[in-house]
Amino acid sequence: MNKIYDVAIIGAGPAGSSCALALRNSGLKVALIDKSTFPRDKTCGDAIPGPSLKFLKELRKEFKLELQDFEEKHKIKSSILYMPNGESLKIDWVTDAYNSQRIHFDDLLLNQVKKHAKVSVYEGIKIKTIKREAQKIYIKSRDAQFSIICDMVIGCDGANSTVSRKLGEMPPEDLSGSVALSARYENVKASNEANEFYLLKNFPGYFWIFPLGKNNYNVGFGTTKPGYSKSVNLRQHFQKIITTDPVLSEKFAEAKVHSELKGFKLPIGGKKINISGERFLLTGDAANLIDPLSGHGIDKAIKSGMLAAQQIEKCFQQKNFTSSFNTSYDAAVFAIYQKELRRNFFLMKIMIHFPFLLRMVFPILKYNKNLFHKYYYVKKKFTPVK
Ligand SMILES: Cc1cc2nc3c(=O)[nH]c(=O)nc-3n(C[C@H](O)[C@H](O)[C@H](O)COP(=O)(O)OP(=O)(O)OC[C@H]3O[C@@H](n4cnc5c(N)ncnc54)[C@H](O)[C@@H]3O)c2cc1C
């Protein structure tokens, strides 16, 4: 039998959980559905961008205290960028920043929903069919055992979004060439309190080592086309980097891997695409909101989930679910992120095609660290999380 809801949120990652939590006082009947059973892991660098915490605190001020009690986080004081010639630049962060394995962080967020929102949470259900008919949305699981009829569906289902494929437009081809790979290691000779980024010779993107505490490190790299060709096997390339790069091979001399090396596409932002339509909104990775330079997407997933909740409430208040009405959601998301994503997309392209320019700019950045702080805190008006 069909279950009837006002809103179905597909995907319970940072975007979906934030959206569900933001709807807790709306009076709407909300279903949150994920194909995984939580706690579940997610291929990621496990770096939780500072703004994520600010947004979660905005969502529920009690989150600040709950975060203090959350043990599965590792405080990060700085980031260090290493150039291929060994020169480095250290940036000390003024806001709180943590690394946390996604198996724990995403579970923390979903538990917020389970504890504080009257939302029906369905885990272990993979949505396959989504149809818009007779002013309703019809949703079915892969095995057709689970079906929902609702007024609105929210695509929080990540990089391979089913909601986007069934109802939205596919992202432009040239944005889809970015990928990242990661694995967890122990015994890496790296900082325990700084996220390390390495720019590699003749390879676009960056390699990272992010400490997770207890001798545990998230290690990976992100890269993009056309900087690497199809013929490059990225897994093999990863192994080559940690065994032959003069600096990194030293750091990995005694390292032991304790998870599979997994890769995933990075739906980076930078070009304007439609992220809503009649009776649906897309958020987070489903809306291509990953920063092309840093690869960070958790903060934008959370914020877009919150903005989607505001739009949903407006739709129900005004009984208007049309695509033209929902463009105000696109406008709200792009007002915050479009300028930054477009600029970083442009910078990413410059770095790929003209890497020598970064070498030229590097000394300026090194001796003007305020430029970084301005870039991250002043322009975005982020205030430190208290
Ligand atoms: C290797 C790698 C490293 C990264 N490192 C970082 C980092 O360090 N910091 C950072 O901020 N960002 C990082 N990112 C990006 C970050 O992982 C994403 O931006 C973020 O997870 C987006 O959140 P989301 O909620 O939109 O999607 P997701 O976190 O992907 O959540 C989507 C959810 O939808 C569910 N789902 C999908 N399809 C269906 C379906 N058909 N039916 C039901 N459920 C479904 C999934 O099970 C999943 O739980 C990295 C990405 C990669 C690939």
Short mmCIF file of C-alpha atoms and ligand atoms in Angstrom, two decimals:
data_model
loop_
_atom_site.label_atom_id
_atom_site.label_comp_id
_atom_site.label_asym_id
_atom_site.label_seq_id
_atom_site.Cartn_x
_atom_site.Cartn_y
_atom_site.Cartn_z
CA MET A 1 0.00 0.00 0.00
CA ASN A 2 1.17 3.53 -0.76
CA LYS A 3 2.30 5.68 2.15
CA ILE A 4 1.14 9.28 1.93
CA TYR A 5 3.48 12.16 2.84
CA ASP A 6 3.73 15.87 2.14
CA VAL A 7 7.46 15.67 1.46
CA ALA A 8 9.86 12.82 0.65
CA ILE A 9 13.56 13.53 1.18
CA ILE A 10 15.73 11.02 -0.69
CA GLY A 11 19.15 10.57 0.96
CA ALA A 12 20.07 10.99 4.62
CA GLY A 13 23.59 12.39 4.23
CA PRO A 14 24.39 15.93 5.45
CA ALA A 15 21.96 17.53 2.96
CA GLY A 16 19.02 15.22 3.73
CA SER A 17 19.43 15.21 7.51
CA SER A 18 19.77 19.01 7.59
CA CYS A 19 16.68 19.45 5.43
CA ALA A 20 14.65 17.06 7.61
CA LEU A 21 15.84 18.76 10.80
CA ALA A 22 15.02 22.20 9.42
CA LEU A 23 11.44 21.01 8.74
CA ARG A 24 10.90 19.80 12.32
CA ASN A 25 8.51 22.62 13.24
CA SER A 26 6.79 22.90 9.87
CA GLY A 27 3.84 20.66 10.67
CA LEU A 28 4.47 18.81 7.41
CA LYS A 29 4.44 15.03 7.15
CA VAL A 30 7.99 14.21 6.10
CA ALA A 31 9.70 10.95 5.07
CA LEU A 32 13.51 10.66 4.99
CA ILE A 33 14.68 7.65 2.98
CA ASP A 34 18.19 6.23 2.50
CA LYS A 35 19.43 3.14 0.71
CA SER A 36 21.96 2.49 3.50
CA THR A 37 21.41 1.50 7.08
CA PHE A 38 23.18 3.90 9.43
CA PRO A 39 25.82 4.18 10.69
CA ARG A 40 27.20 3.99 7.16
CA ASP A 41 30.53 5.17 5.79
CA LYS A 42 30.99 7.44 2.77
CA THR A 43 34.04 7.90 0.55
CA CYS A 44 35.35 11.27 1.72
CA GLY A 45 38.39 13.14 3.02
CA ASP A 46 36.62 13.33 6.42
CA ALA A 47 37.45 17.05 6.75
CA ILE A 48 34.38 18.79 8.16
CA PRO A 49 34.55 22.37 6.87
CA GLY A 50 34.15 24.99 9.63
CA PRO A 51 30.99 26.55 8.16
CA SER A 52 29.20 23.18 8.53
CA LEU A 53 29.32 23.55 12.31
CA LYS A 54 28.11 27.13 12.13
CA PHE A 55 25.13 26.08 9.99
CA LEU A 56 24.28 23.18 12.31
CA LYS A 57 24.37 25.53 15.28
CA GLU A 58 22.03 27.87 13.40
CA LEU A 59 19.72 24.94 12.86
CA ARG A 60 19.65 23.90 16.54
CA LYS A 61 21.54 25.98 19.06
CA GLU A 62 21.83 22.94 21.36
CA PHE A 63 24.02 21.34 18.70
CA LYS A 64 26.94 23.31 20.14
CA LEU A 65 26.76 21.31 23.40
CA GLU A 66 26.09 18.03 21.63
CA LEU A 67 29.17 18.62 19.47
CA GLN A 68 31.26 19.01 22.62
CA ASP A 69 30.12 15.55 23.76
CA PHE A 70 30.68 14.00 20.33
CA GLU A 71 33.85 11.96 20.79
CA GLU A 72 34.49 10.94 17.19
CA LYS A 73 36.01 14.25 16.14
CA HIS A 74 39.61 15.33 15.84
CA LYS A 75 40.47 19.02 16.17
CA ILE A 76 42.49 20.60 13.38
CA LYS A 77 44.48 23.74 14.08
CA SER A 78 45.96 24.47 10.67
CA SER A 79 46.39 23.47 7.06
CA ILE A 80 49.74 23.15 5.30
CA LEU A 81 50.06 23.45 1.55
CA TYR A 82 53.19 21.85 0.05
CA MET A 83 54.41 22.87 -3.40
CA PRO A 84 56.09 20.31 -5.71
CA ASN A 85 59.48 21.93 -4.92
CA GLY A 86 59.00 21.25 -1.19
CA GLU A 87 58.16 24.84 -0.20
CA SER A 88 55.25 25.07 2.19
CA LEU A 89 52.63 27.49 3.45
CA LYS A 90 50.95 27.03 6.84
CA ILE A 91 47.59 28.60 7.60
CA ASP A 92 46.32 28.62 11.19
CA TRP A 93 42.55 28.41 11.37
CA VAL A 94 40.70 30.85 13.59
CA THR A 95 37.39 29.00 13.55
CA ASP A 96 36.89 25.53 15.01
CA ALA A 97 37.69 22.84 12.47
CA TYR A 98 37.46 19.09 12.87
CA ASN A 99 38.07 15.91 10.96
CA SER A 100 35.59 13.15 11.59
CA GLN A 101 34.98 9.87 9.83
CA ARG A 102 31.74 10.10 7.92
CA ILE A 103 30.49 6.89 9.48
CA HIS A 104 30.31 8.85 12.74
CA PHE A 105 29.58 12.40 11.56
CA ASP A 106 26.65 11.49 9.29
CA ASP A 107 25.24 9.27 12.04
CA LEU A 108 25.45 12.20 14.46
CA LEU A 109 23.37 14.28 12.03
CA LEU A 110 20.80 11.56 11.35
CA ASN A 111 20.44 11.00 15.10
CA GLN A 112 19.57 14.69 15.45
CA VAL A 113 16.64 14.02 13.11
CA LYS A 114 15.62 10.83 14.92
CA LYS A 115 15.70 12.58 18.30
CA HIS A 116 14.34 16.02 17.50
CA ALA A 117 12.05 15.79 14.47
CA LYS A 118 8.82 13.92 13.86
CA VAL A 119 10.12 12.57 10.59
CA SER A 120 9.60 9.00 9.37
CA VAL A 121 13.10 7.67 8.73
CA TYR A 122 13.37 4.71 6.36
CA GLU A 123 16.80 3.05 6.07
CA GLY A 124 17.97 0.33 3.70
CA ILE A 125 15.54 1.38 0.94
CA LYS A 126 16.95 2.22 -2.48
CA ILE A 127 14.66 4.46 -4.51
CA LYS A 128 14.50 3.52 -8.16
CA THR A 129 11.32 5.04 -9.61
CA ILE A 130 10.21 8.65 -9.29
CA LYS A 131 7.31 9.92 -11.39
CA ARG A 132 5.40 13.19 -11.47
CA GLU A 133 1.75 12.57 -12.35
CA ALA A 134 -1.57 14.29 -11.67
CA GLN A 135 0.02 16.87 -9.35
CA LYS A 136 1.64 14.26 -7.15
CA ILE A 137 5.02 12.54 -6.96
CA TYR A 138 5.05 8.72 -7.01
CA ILE A 139 8.13 7.07 -5.52
CA LYS A 140 9.03 3.37 -5.46
CA SER A 141 11.92 1.32 -4.16
CA ARG A 142 13.97 -0.94 -6.40
CA ASP A 143 12.08 -4.04 -5.26
CA ALA A 144 8.74 -2.14 -5.45
CA GLN A 145 7.97 -3.23 -1.85
CA PHE A 146 8.05 0.37 -0.69
CA SER A 147 6.02 3.14 -2.29
CA ILE A 148 5.14 6.70 -1.39
CA ILE A 149 2.84 9.35 -2.81
CA CYS A 150 3.78 12.91 -1.89
CA ASP A 151 3.50 16.54 -2.99
CA MET A 152 7.20 17.28 -3.15
CA VAL A 153 10.43 15.31 -3.44
CA ILE A 154 13.86 16.58 -2.38
CA GLY A 155 16.96 15.13 -4.03
CA CYS A 156 19.57 14.81 -1.28
CA ASP A 157 20.85 11.61 -2.87
CA GLY A 158 24.37 12.62 -3.73
CA ALA A 159 26.55 12.56 -6.82
CA ASN A 160 24.53 9.95 -8.72
CA SER A 161 21.18 11.48 -7.77
CA THR A 162 18.18 9.46 -8.90
CA VAL A 163 15.92 12.48 -8.32
CA SER A 164 18.06 14.58 -10.66
CA ARG A 165 18.14 11.85 -13.32
CA LYS A 166 14.38 11.25 -13.18
CA LEU A 167 13.13 14.83 -12.83
CA GLY A 168 16.00 17.26 -13.37
CA GLU A 169 18.58 18.00 -15.99
CA MET A 170 21.93 16.25 -16.16
CA PRO A 171 24.87 18.51 -15.26
CA PRO A 172 26.88 19.89 -18.17
CA GLU A 173 29.34 17.33 -19.51
CA ASP A 174 32.48 19.37 -18.87
CA LEU A 175 31.79 19.53 -15.12
CA SER A 176 31.67 15.79 -14.65
CA GLY A 177 35.39 14.99 -15.05
CA SER A 178 36.41 15.55 -11.42
CA VAL A 179 37.05 12.54 -9.20
CA ALA A 180 38.60 11.84 -5.82
CA LEU A 181 39.98 8.69 -4.19
CA SER A 182 40.59 8.03 -0.54
CA ALA A 183 41.60 5.37 1.97
CA ARG A 184 42.46 5.30 5.67
CA TYR A 185 45.98 4.56 6.86
CA GLU A 186 47.92 4.24 10.08
CA ASN A 187 51.61 4.96 10.83
CA VAL A 188 51.87 7.85 8.37
CA LYS A 189 54.67 10.26 9.27
CA ALA A 190 52.46 13.32 9.14
CA SER A 191 51.12 16.05 11.39
CA ASN A 192 48.52 15.08 13.98
CA GLU A 193 46.94 18.53 14.06
CA ALA A 194 47.25 19.93 10.55
CA ASN A 195 45.59 18.93 7.30
CA GLU A 196 48.37 18.50 4.74
CA PHE A 197 47.80 19.26 1.05
CA TYR A 198 50.40 18.39 -1.60
CA LEU A 199 50.51 19.81 -5.12
CA LEU A 200 52.21 17.24 -7.33
CA LYS A 201 54.47 17.72 -10.30
CA ASN A 202 52.76 17.01 -13.63
CA PHE A 203 49.49 15.98 -12.03
CA PRO A 204 46.47 18.26 -11.62
CA GLY A 205 44.62 18.46 -8.32
CA TYR A 206 46.08 17.74 -4.90
CA PHE A 207 47.05 14.86 -2.62
CA TRP A 208 45.97 15.05 1.01
CA ILE A 209 46.82 13.59 4.40
CA PHE A 210 44.22 14.46 7.03
CA PRO A 211 44.72 13.23 10.63
CA LEU A 212 41.77 11.52 12.32
CA GLY A 213 43.43 10.95 15.69
CA LYS A 214 44.63 7.71 17.30
CA ASN A 215 47.30 7.22 14.58
CA ASN A 216 44.62 7.17 11.91
CA TYR A 217 44.82 9.22 8.69
CA ASN A 218 42.54 9.85 5.75
CA VAL A 219 44.67 9.89 2.61
CA GLY A 220 43.63 10.60 -0.95
CA PHE A 221 43.71 12.82 -3.96
CA GLY A 222 41.29 14.79 -6.10
CA THR A 223 41.88 15.44 -9.76
CA THR A 224 40.04 16.58 -12.82
CA LYS A 225 39.97 16.30 -16.58
CA PRO A 226 41.49 17.31 -18.91
CA GLY A 227 44.51 17.23 -16.60
CA TYR A 228 44.54 13.43 -16.52
CA SER A 229 43.68 11.22 -19.44
CA LYS A 230 41.33 8.24 -19.51
CA SER A 231 44.30 5.92 -19.87
CA VAL A 232 45.59 6.81 -16.38
CA ASN A 233 44.56 4.19 -13.82
CA LEU A 234 43.99 6.40 -10.79
CA ARG A 235 44.33 3.60 -8.23
CA GLN A 236 47.69 2.63 -9.67
CA HIS A 237 48.65 6.26 -9.80
CA PHE A 238 47.82 6.62 -6.11
CA GLN A 239 50.16 3.72 -5.29
CA LYS A 240 52.84 5.21 -7.50
CA ILE A 241 52.62 8.54 -5.66
CA ILE A 242 53.01 7.03 -2.20
CA THR A 243 55.86 4.77 -3.25
CA THR A 244 57.88 7.01 -5.59
CA ASP A 245 57.23 10.67 -4.75
CA PRO A 246 60.38 11.78 -2.89
CA VAL A 247 58.51 13.43 0.00
CA LEU A 248 55.43 11.22 0.25
CA SER A 249 57.24 7.88 -0.11
CA GLU A 250 59.19 8.85 3.00
CA LYS A 251 55.95 9.63 4.88
CA PHE A 252 54.40 6.30 3.83
CA ALA A 253 57.50 4.15 4.41
CA GLU A 254 55.90 2.38 7.40
CA ALA A 255 52.27 3.16 6.69
CA LYS A 256 49.59 0.47 6.69
CA VAL A 257 46.34 0.79 4.83
CA HIS A 258 43.26 -0.35 6.73
CA SER A 259 40.44 0.41 4.32
CA GLU A 260 39.80 -0.09 0.65
CA LEU A 261 40.99 2.70 -1.69
CA LYS A 262 37.72 3.99 -3.10
CA GLY A 263 37.04 6.61 -5.75
CA PHE A 264 33.97 8.65 -6.46
CA LYS A 265 33.05 11.43 -8.84
CA LEU A 266 33.06 14.98 -7.50
CA PRO A 267 30.07 16.98 -8.74
CA ILE A 268 31.83 20.32 -8.64
CA GLY A 269 30.04 23.64 -8.99
CA GLY A 270 30.91 26.63 -11.10
CA LYS A 271 28.39 26.63 -13.88
CA LYS A 272 24.79 27.55 -13.34
CA ILE A 273 22.42 24.62 -13.71
CA ASN A 274 18.77 24.27 -12.72
CA ILE A 275 18.53 22.76 -9.26
CA SER A 276 14.76 22.74 -8.97
CA GLY A 277 11.65 22.16 -11.03
CA GLU A 278 7.98 21.36 -10.60
CA ARG A 279 7.58 19.64 -7.22
CA PHE A 280 11.29 18.96 -6.68
CA LEU A 281 14.48 20.57 -5.34
CA LEU A 282 18.06 19.30 -5.50
CA THR A 283 20.60 19.85 -2.72
CA GLY A 284 24.27 19.15 -1.92
CA ASP A 285 26.09 16.89 -4.38
CA ALA A 286 22.84 16.30 -6.29
CA ALA A 287 22.94 20.05 -7.04
CA ASN A 288 26.66 20.07 -8.01
CA LEU A 289 27.77 22.23 -5.12
CA ILE A 290 31.28 20.91 -4.40
CA ASP A 291 34.00 23.56 -4.31
CA PRO A 292 36.22 22.97 -7.37
CA LEU A 293 39.40 24.01 -5.53
CA SER A 294 39.08 22.48 -2.07
CA GLY A 295 36.76 19.57 -2.92
CA HIS A 296 34.67 20.47 0.13
CA GLY A 297 30.94 19.82 -0.15
CA ILE A 298 29.63 18.97 3.33
CA ASP A 299 29.05 22.63 4.29
CA LYS A 300 27.18 23.37 1.06
CA ALA A 301 25.13 20.20 1.44
CA ILE A 302 24.02 21.31 4.91
CA LYS A 303 23.26 24.89 3.86
CA SER A 304 21.37 23.89 0.71
CA GLY A 305 19.37 21.37 2.77
CA MET A 306 18.38 24.21 5.09
CA LEU A 307 17.47 26.51 2.19
CA ALA A 308 15.44 23.71 0.61
CA ALA A 309 13.43 23.42 3.85
CA GLN A 310 12.58 27.15 3.65
CA GLN A 311 11.43 26.74 0.06
CA ILE A 312 9.34 23.67 0.94
CA GLU A 313 7.50 25.63 3.63
CA LYS A 314 6.85 28.45 1.16
CA CYS A 315 5.49 25.99 -1.42
CA PHE A 316 3.00 24.54 1.09
CA GLN A 317 2.00 27.93 2.52
CA GLN A 318 1.27 29.31 -0.95
CA LYS A 319 0.14 25.98 -2.44
CA ASN A 320 2.47 26.61 -5.32
CA PHE A 321 4.79 23.81 -6.50
CA THR A 322 5.55 25.09 -9.98
CA SER A 323 9.01 25.23 -11.44
CA SER A 324 8.82 29.01 -11.83
CA PHE A 325 7.99 29.38 -8.10
CA ASN A 326 10.87 27.08 -7.15
CA THR A 327 13.44 29.17 -9.01
CA SER A 328 13.57 31.30 -5.85
CA TYR A 329 15.34 28.29 -4.25
CA ASP A 330 17.95 28.31 -7.04
CA ALA A 331 18.35 32.05 -6.51
CA ALA A 332 18.84 31.63 -2.74
CA VAL A 333 21.52 28.94 -3.19
CA PHE A 334 23.35 30.76 -5.97
CA ALA A 335 23.24 34.09 -4.11
CA ILE A 336 25.47 32.48 -1.49
CA TYR A 337 27.63 30.18 -3.57
CA GLN A 338 27.63 31.00 -7.26
CA LYS A 339 30.27 33.73 -7.17
CA GLU A 340 32.65 31.65 -5.07
CA LEU A 341 32.11 28.43 -7.05
CA ARG A 342 32.51 30.17 -10.38
CA ARG A 343 35.72 31.90 -9.25
CA ASN A 344 37.16 28.65 -7.86
CA PHE A 345 36.18 26.78 -11.02
CA PHE A 346 38.09 29.39 -13.01
CA LEU A 347 41.10 29.19 -10.67
CA MET A 348 41.06 25.40 -10.91
CA LYS A 349 41.21 25.60 -14.71
CA ILE A 350 44.07 28.10 -14.53
CA MET A 351 46.01 25.80 -12.19
CA ILE A 352 45.55 22.88 -14.57
CA HIS A 353 46.53 24.70 -17.73
CA PHE A 354 49.12 27.11 -16.32
CA PRO A 355 50.60 25.51 -13.16
CA PHE A 356 53.61 27.84 -13.32
CA LEU A 357 51.31 30.73 -12.37
CA LEU A 358 50.75 29.22 -8.92
CA ARG A 359 54.51 28.92 -8.47
CA MET A 360 54.73 32.64 -9.23
CA VAL A 361 51.88 33.60 -6.88
CA PHE A 362 53.02 31.27 -4.07
CA PRO A 363 55.58 33.68 -2.50
CA ILE A 364 52.92 36.40 -2.41
CA LEU A 365 50.51 34.06 -0.59
CA LYS A 366 53.24 32.86 1.73
CA TYR A 367 54.08 36.31 2.99
CA ASN A 368 50.48 37.62 2.95
CA LYS A 369 48.63 34.97 4.92
CA ASN A 370 45.92 37.52 5.60
CA LEU A 371 44.82 37.00 2.01
CA PHE A 372 43.74 33.47 2.94
CA HIS A 373 41.92 34.58 6.05
CA LYS A 374 40.21 37.36 4.13
CA TYR A 375 39.19 34.89 1.48
CA TYR A 376 37.74 32.42 3.91
CA TYR A 377 36.32 34.54 6.67
CA VAL A 378 35.74 38.12 5.60
CA LYS A 379 34.15 37.64 2.20
CA LYS A 380 31.85 34.93 3.45
CA LYS A 381 31.22 36.80 6.70
CA PHE A 382 31.82 33.63 8.70
CA THR A 383 32.19 34.31 12.37
CA PRO A 384 34.06 31.88 14.60
CA VAL A 385 31.85 29.18 16.16
CA LYS A 386 31.67 29.94 19.88
C1 LIG B 1 36.98 11.05 -2.12
C2 LIG B 1 36.17 12.25 -1.68
C3 LIG B 1 36.68 13.08 -0.69
C4 LIG B 1 35.91 14.15 -0.22
N1 LIG B 1 36.39 14.88 0.84
C5 LIG B 1 35.64 15.86 1.39
C6 LIG B 1 36.08 16.53 2.55
O1 LIG B 1 37.12 16.21 3.14
N2 LIG B 1 35.30 17.53 3.05
C7 LIG B 1 34.11 17.88 2.44
O2 LIG B 1 33.45 18.82 2.91
N3 LIG B 1 33.66 17.23 1.36
C8 LIG B 1 34.38 16.21 0.82
N4 LIG B 1 33.90 15.50 -0.25
C9 LIG B 1 32.55 15.84 -0.77
C10 LIG B 1 31.48 15.33 0.21
O3 LIG B 1 31.63 13.96 0.42
C11 LIG B 1 30.08 15.62 -0.37
O4 LIG B 1 30.03 16.94 -0.84
C12 LIG B 1 28.98 15.43 0.69
O5 LIG B 1 28.95 14.10 1.14
C13 LIG B 1 27.62 15.80 0.08
O6 LIG B 1 26.58 15.49 0.96
P1 LIG B 1 25.14 15.05 0.40
O7 LIG B 1 24.27 14.91 1.58
O8 LIG B 1 24.76 15.95 -0.71
O9 LIG B 1 25.39 13.63 -0.28
P2 LIG B 1 25.92 12.26 0.35
O10 LIG B 1 26.75 12.51 1.54
O11 LIG B 1 26.52 11.51 -0.79
O12 LIG B 1 24.61 11.53 0.83
C14 LIG B 1 23.71 11.01 -0.10
C15 LIG B 1 22.87 9.92 0.57
O13 LIG B 1 21.88 9.49 -0.36
C16 LIG B 1 21.73 8.08 -0.29
N5 LIG B 1 21.22 7.66 -1.59
C17 LIG B 1 21.79 7.77 -2.81
N6 LIG B 1 21.00 7.27 -3.77
C18 LIG B 1 19.88 6.82 -3.15
C19 LIG B 1 18.70 6.18 -3.61
N7 LIG B 1 18.51 5.92 -4.90
N8 LIG B 1 17.76 5.84 -2.70
C20 LIG B 1 17.93 6.11 -1.38
N9 LIG B 1 19.05 6.71 -0.90
C21 LIG B 1 20.01 7.07 -1.76
C22 LIG B 1 23.15 7.59 0.00
O14 LIG B 1 23.14 6.31 0.62
C23 LIG B 1 23.70 8.69 0.91
O15 LIG B 1 23.52 8.38 2.28
C24 LIG B 1 34.63 14.43 -0.77
C25 LIG B 1 34.12 13.60 -1.78
C26 LIG B 1 34.88 12.52 -2.23
C27 LIG B 1 34.31 11.63 -3.30
#
